[in-house]
Amino acid sequence: MADLTSNFVGIKSPNPFWLASAPPTDKKYNVERAFEAGWGGVVWKTLGEAGPPVVNVNGPRYGAIWGADRRLAGLNNIELITDRDLEINLQEMKEVKQNWPDRALVASLMVPCEEEPWKRILDRVLETGCDGVELNFGCPHGMSERGMGAAVGQVPEYIQMVVEWCKKHSNLPVITKLTPNITDVRYPARAAKNGGTDAVSLINTINSIVSIDLDQMAPIPTIDGKGTHGGYCGPAVKPIALNMVGEIARDKETAGLPISGIGGITTWRDAAEYIALGCGNVQVCTAAMTYGFKIVQEMIEGLSNYMDEKGYKSIEDFRGMAVPNVTDWQYLNLNYVTKAKINQDLCISCGRCHIACEDTSHQAITNMVDGVRKFEVIDEECVGCNLCVNVCPVDNCITMEEMTAGSDPRTQKPIDREYANWTTHPNNPMAAVEPAE
Amino acid sequence: MATSNASIDIKAGRLSPDQYSKNFEDIHAPLTRHEAIVEADRCYFCYDAPCMTACPTSIDIPMFIREIATGNPNGSAKTIFEQNIMGGMCARVCPTETLCEEVCVRETAEGKPVKIGLLQRYATDHYMADIGSQPFERAASTGKKIAIVGAGPAGLSCAHRSAMHGHDVTVFEAREKAGGLNEFGIAAYKSTDDFAAAEVDFITSIGGIEIKYGTALGKDVLLEDLIETYDAVFIGAGLPYVNDLSIDGDDADNCIDAVKYIAELRQSDDLSKLPVGRDVVVIGGGMTAIDIATQIKLLGAENVTICYRRSADAMGASAYEQEVAQTNGVTIRHWLQPKALHVDGNMVNAIELEYTSGTNGSLSGTGETITLKADQVFKAIGQTPDDTPFTKTGIELVKGRIGVDENRKTSHAKVWAGGDCVAGGEDLTVASVEDGKIAAEHIHKTLMG
Ligand SMILES: Cc1cc2nc3c(=O)[nH]c(=O)nc-3n(C[C@H](O)[C@H](O)[C@H](O)COP(=O)(O)OP(=O)(O)OC[C@H]3O[C@@H](n4cnc5c(N)ncnc54)[C@H](O)[C@@H]3O)c2cc1C
Ligand SMILES: Cc1cc2nc3c(=O)[nH]c(=O)nc-3n(C[C@H](O)[C@H](O)[C@H](O)COP(=O)(O)O)c2cc1C
Ligand code: SF4
Ligand code: SF4
Ligand code: SF4
């Protein structure tokens, strides 16, 4: 059995699956249920300053987009940080940590951008016995208008400054949670690193209007006729989050900085992908909010099974293995030629590959062969783009096959097995004589 | 077997009142909104969709299903009505298992086709409940007059399309009610809540269609006169007669024409008044045989046996239709043909059948027989045309049915025909609708040049 235990910046947990700071971690009741179900750790719902807590709207706070059969694909929310009293939260955190000493408990924090409030809150959370703090620089709505959350996360200098305060006033590991609502995620990551953060976690939610109510003519969720942008999460954001994680993992300045991966993680496979891109652990919110806490059991079983199959004994064995293979477009091998191939035994003749290629791509799939409805790839036309693979409803029915000999029927060029990229391509006006990198 | 009339058991009211309504409710409950959306999501929006090719009226199935999925059921219904103004009835009666659903790629993929028929019903029901009248506008009046014989699926389809093109339509209908077999023939559990009549109102709501009831061609009006008075004539008179068993006793009181009995059933407002035998034998292998057997069983008959002279595969009724009968408790026996009716007075009390064998179409009796007790015998061995109204005009007939070309045009320059009365048809509601539509288009083209 693979060893799933995790040690993330000194914070130990029986598995790398944490619940992200959000409604599932807003109180003792939920968190204890999560631990009973098997979650390795939680980042408590973000705490604010002492005093009267923030208030949430009393109308709807979520919007969503769905795939077939109303499967939740993306969730959008306009919730703020915890609306419960700080003292109650701190008391409950302390109790939970006492009851569940083997699980990770991290305090998420968001206070005004001044040194004193940060020092105060850090002192308070220390009392709970928590294992670390996460700085919430990500919340894209409600708090950012008050100079917190994403408002800080969008200014690298502020990030560095706050992280420095936190390192100065606390010995707890500091995880800096980044907002995706910026142009280049490497800048806030570098700033956090320069401030001395122990790790970054990403992504927080993405600015979004999930849809417009066409009767009320207002964004959804609609509160008394008005709506506002919210934060987007769930399966739909995973590709965006993965790219950001990859950017940080392969940036020379931040390479090696521990990353807690967040965004759309729904299955063991999603988690494994984040780990392959360098994440030391993962955090989950929407999947738990959609299906309940039990999903972690599938994640644990699935990851463990995968690792056994591959012979990985621990998370560290495969962590970051995909990072060296994330490169820039210009370094992709232009001599690598593939052709789509349709498995006629699996084909159900829906014609989608044909019409996709015919209408919008390269006219490389037949719909009729000798007067019979039949879908075959025309190698002379196929550019190998794999659009057809992605629109085919049958898994593995169309595959991309590499050409290793002969010549490409489309270009008539002989297959060259030597690596050659754009940097040396004759069509590139800036071509170097020797391939770069 | 010695049987006498004393033992003939025919009774009305074999069931309790709520059993009747339960037995004759919708054979397939309509989809709820939730079910429709889940099912619509299963459709792949195929290119050159096989289902569409299989539909005799070429409904754009992927499009109408997508319209359901995107929350536009009324638009979906319009897509259906554009090709098939009787989309509502077809959704109920089409043997989808041998048409669109048979070739659905999800049938190929996992043996579970998209429920096209039920989705079609969802959209058309939604439209008819929500909007009510048919969605098309009439073109400017052409001043042309078209006579249509028969207000069945073929006639009504032709009437609607012709009215749409701006022609004035007069329909001559022998009966006092329109709808043809939709009203008088289709099994009661396929067309509940008087749907056939509602659909006639829906279709004729386009305007420009006058139906003259109780006006039979050949009796109240002559084809020669119609040809004279109108710019074009369409015949959709169906098949008024049924085949006899051609054995003695065929005319006994309880040796019954299945189509006629079903018509009575369909028009009855109190099913407990219909006479139902205890032991019932049905002769035939088509949809009519299945329908009479199933319905007589649902009316409370104890033992119902369909006897068909060939194999299960050779039956006109699809495997699915056979299953419907069987799950309702009907026994289907193959390789049996009627040999003699045991008649006492004017009542049959048993039927003797001979075993048959045959290959490649040839069929012969083996000489061996069995006798089944029968309180009622139903004849469901095919309907036949009435060619008398046409003979005088010299229209070409093929085995008594009207010969037509691909435009549903007869040998007469002013006469078109479609539905069950033409040769080479499929004897389906949907095929009759298509005939009417094609004929109307060709009439329009011919009249307008
Ligand atoms: C018992 C039974 C069950 C069936 N079940 C199904 C089913 O489930 N699904 C399916 O697709 N098909 C079914 N069919 C077949 C389907 O009903 C017919 O194919 C279809 O109704 C034919 O339409 P039509 O317009 O040609 O004829 P009809 O529906 O027969 O209509 C003909 C019309 O013409 C009128 N008429 C006849 N003679 C004259 C005259 N001389 N002058 C004026 N009017 C006249 C009739 O009164 C009638 O209104 C069934 C048929 C039967 C008998
Ligand atoms: C309703 C809701 C409230 C959230 N509140 C917080 C919060 O208080 N603090 C925080 O750091 N992130 C918050 N998040 C963001 C999540 O922690 C997480 O970063 C994001 O949802 C992406 O992960 P997912 O795709 O697994 O949901 C919230 C998310 C949701 C859906
Ligand atoms: S890979 Fe692209 S070009 Fe080739 S057949 Fe598929 S869709 Fe067409
Ligand atoms: S998309 Fe797939 S299943 Fe559909 S026709 Fe193409 S290869 Fe066959
Ligand atoms: S064949 Fe099936 S999946 Fe394809 S368009 Fe028709 S109903 Fe949809």
Tab-separated table of C-alpha atoms in Angstrom, chain A residues 17 201-203 234-246 249 259-284 303 315 318-323:
chain	number	residue	atom	x	y	z
A	17	PHE	CA	-6.425	15.950	0.983
A	201	SER	CA	-1.608	27.966	-2.146
A	202	LEU	CA	-3.655	28.593	-5.267
A	203	ILE	CA	-6.031	29.382	-6.704
A	234	GLY	CA	-15.318	23.978	-9.295
A	235	PRO	CA	-14.290	21.643	-12.170
A	236	ALA	CA	-14.401	24.459	-14.726
A	237	VAL	CA	-11.511	26.337	-13.094
A	238	LYS	CA	-9.086	23.429	-12.862
A	239	PRO	CA	-7.346	24.144	-16.184
A	240	ILE	CA	-6.737	27.750	-15.167
A	241	ALA	CA	-5.447	26.750	-11.759
A	242	LEU	CA	-3.193	24.026	-13.157
A	243	ASN	CA	-1.597	26.501	-15.521
A	244	MET	CA	-0.897	28.913	-12.684
A	245	VAL	CA	0.569	26.151	-10.544
A	246	GLY	CA	2.748	25.132	-13.484
A	249	ALA	CA	6.603	25.484	-10.355
A	259	ILE	CA	2.633	24.710	-3.349
A	260	SER	CA	-0.758	23.663	-2.040
A	261	GLY	CA	-2.874	23.045	-5.141
A	262	ILE	CA	-6.468	24.284	-5.220
A	263	GLY	CA	-9.092	24.601	-7.899
A	264	GLY	CA	-11.679	22.170	-9.217
A	265	ILE	CA	-10.235	19.065	-7.595
A	266	THR	CA	-13.029	16.506	-7.722
A	267	THR	CA	-11.387	13.102	-8.086
A	268	TRP	CA	-8.129	11.357	-7.171
A	269	ARG	CA	-6.978	11.957	-10.701
A	270	ASP	CA	-7.317	15.729	-10.390
A	271	ALA	CA	-5.305	15.587	-7.187
A	272	ALA	CA	-2.601	13.421	-8.787
A	273	GLU	CA	-2.313	15.934	-11.626
A	274	TYR	CA	-1.693	18.784	-9.189
A	275	ILE	CA	0.910	16.692	-7.363
A	276	ALA	CA	2.584	15.821	-10.668
A	277	LEU	CA	2.828	19.570	-11.281
A	278	GLY	CA	4.679	19.983	-8.020
A	279	CYS	CA	2.028	20.435	-5.342
A	280	GLY	CA	2.819	19.011	-1.924
A	281	ASN	CA	-0.837	18.677	-1.076
A	282	VAL	CA	-4.236	19.706	-2.397
A	283	GLN	CA	-7.260	21.553	-1.097
A	284	VAL	CA	-10.857	20.934	-2.084
A	303	LEU	CA	-4.647	7.862	-5.447
A	315	ILE	CA	3.730	11.370	-2.626
A	318	PHE	CA	6.063	11.426	-8.171
A	319	ARG	CA	5.622	14.984	-6.976
A	320	GLY	CA	6.694	17.450	-9.653
A	321	MET	CA	7.455	14.797	-12.254
A	322	ALA	CA	5.473	16.670	-14.902
A	323	VAL	CA	7.151	20.012	-14.240
